[in-house]
Amino acid sequence: SPEYTRDVFANKMEVGFHTGSDVGLANKLTLDTCNVVKGDNIEIYTVSFGTDVDADTKNLLRSCATNSNNYFDAATNNDLVSTFQSIADSIVTVYLSQ
């Protein structure tokens, strides 16, 4: 399979798309996409939600986030609200400091 680079995305080729149940391919395409986006200095926040999120999914989301502080694990609705408030506060802080 070809390596997916920023140039491929810029040329609007169909990457990061698949149908089927190949979880390994889906995870690879997800990480490839995250790495391209992070390579363009775009901040990525990820959130797992619920109590039944498996460790592999959490690790994928953690890897996709720009850094470990941008990954959140929200087990409950209240956690989710708090998480989005934290993300919003972080974005406002970054914007105001620039």
Coordinates of C-alpha atoms in Angstrom, one line a residue:
S1 CA 0.0 0.0 0.0
P2 CA 1.3 3.5 -0.8
E3 CA 2.5 5.8 1.9
Y4 CA 0.1 8.7 2.5
T5 CA 1.9 12.0 2.6
R6 CA 0.9 15.6 2.7
D7 CA 1.4 15.7 -1.1
V8 CA -1.1 13.0 -1.6
F9 CA -3.7 14.9 0.5
A10 CA -2.9 18.1 -1.3
N11 CA -3.6 16.4 -4.6
K12 CA -7.0 15.3 -3.2
M13 CA -6.4 11.7 -3.9
E14 CA -8.7 9.3 -2.1
V15 CA -6.7 8.3 1.0
G16 CA -8.0 7.5 4.4
F17 CA -11.1 5.8 2.9
H18 CA -12.0 2.2 3.1
T19 CA -15.1 0.1 3.4
G20 CA -15.2 -3.2 5.3
S21 CA -14.2 -4.4 8.7
D22 CA -10.4 -4.3 8.6
V23 CA -9.7 -2.6 11.9
G24 CA -5.9 -2.7 11.4
L25 CA -6.3 -0.8 8.1
A26 CA -8.8 1.7 9.6
N27 CA -6.4 2.3 12.5
K28 CA -3.4 2.8 10.1
L29 CA -5.4 5.2 7.9
T30 CA -6.5 7.1 11.0
L31 CA -2.9 7.5 12.3
D32 CA -1.6 8.4 8.8
T33 CA -4.2 11.1 8.6
C34 CA -3.4 12.4 12.2
N35 CA 0.3 12.5 11.3
V36 CA -0.3 14.5 8.2
V37 CA -2.5 17.0 10.0
K38 CA 0.0 17.3 12.9
G39 CA 2.8 17.7 10.3
D40 CA 0.9 20.9 9.2
N41 CA 1.0 22.2 12.8
I42 CA -2.7 21.7 13.3
E43 CA -3.7 21.0 16.9
I44 CA -5.6 17.8 17.4
Y45 CA -7.7 17.0 20.5
T46 CA -9.2 13.5 21.0
V47 CA -11.8 12.3 23.4
S48 CA -12.9 8.7 24.3
F49 CA -16.4 8.6 25.7
G50 CA -18.0 5.9 27.8
T51 CA -16.9 3.2 30.1
D52 CA -16.6 0.5 27.5
V53 CA -13.8 2.0 25.3
D54 CA -11.1 -0.6 24.9
A55 CA -7.4 0.0 25.5
D56 CA -6.5 -0.2 21.8
T57 CA -9.0 2.6 20.9
K58 CA -7.8 4.7 23.8
N59 CA -4.2 4.2 22.6
L60 CA -5.2 5.1 19.0
L61 CA -6.8 8.3 20.2
R62 CA -3.9 9.1 22.5
S63 CA -1.5 8.7 19.5
C64 CA -3.6 10.8 17.3
A65 CA -3.7 13.8 19.7
T66 CA -1.1 16.4 19.2
N67 CA 0.3 15.6 22.7
S68 CA -0.7 13.6 25.8
N69 CA -2.4 16.7 27.2
N70 CA -4.8 16.8 24.2
Y71 CA -6.2 13.3 24.8
F72 CA -9.2 13.1 27.2
D73 CA -11.0 10.1 28.6
A74 CA -14.5 11.0 29.5
A75 CA -16.4 8.1 31.2
T76 CA -19.6 10.0 32.0
N77 CA -21.8 12.7 30.5
N78 CA -20.5 15.1 33.2
D79 CA -16.9 14.2 32.3
L80 CA -17.7 14.9 28.6
V81 CA -19.0 18.3 29.4
S82 CA -16.0 19.1 31.6
T83 CA -13.7 17.8 28.8
F84 CA -15.1 20.0 26.2
Q85 CA -14.9 23.0 28.6
S86 CA -11.2 22.2 29.1
I87 CA -10.6 22.0 25.4
A88 CA -12.5 25.3 24.9
D89 CA -10.5 27.0 27.6
S90 CA -7.2 25.7 26.1
I91 CA -8.1 27.0 22.7
V92 CA -9.1 30.4 24.1
T93 CA -5.8 30.6 26.0
V94 CA -3.7 29.7 22.9
Y95 CA -5.7 32.2 20.8
L96 CA -5.3 35.0 23.4
S97 CA -1.6 34.4 23.8
Q98 CA -0.9 34.7 20.1

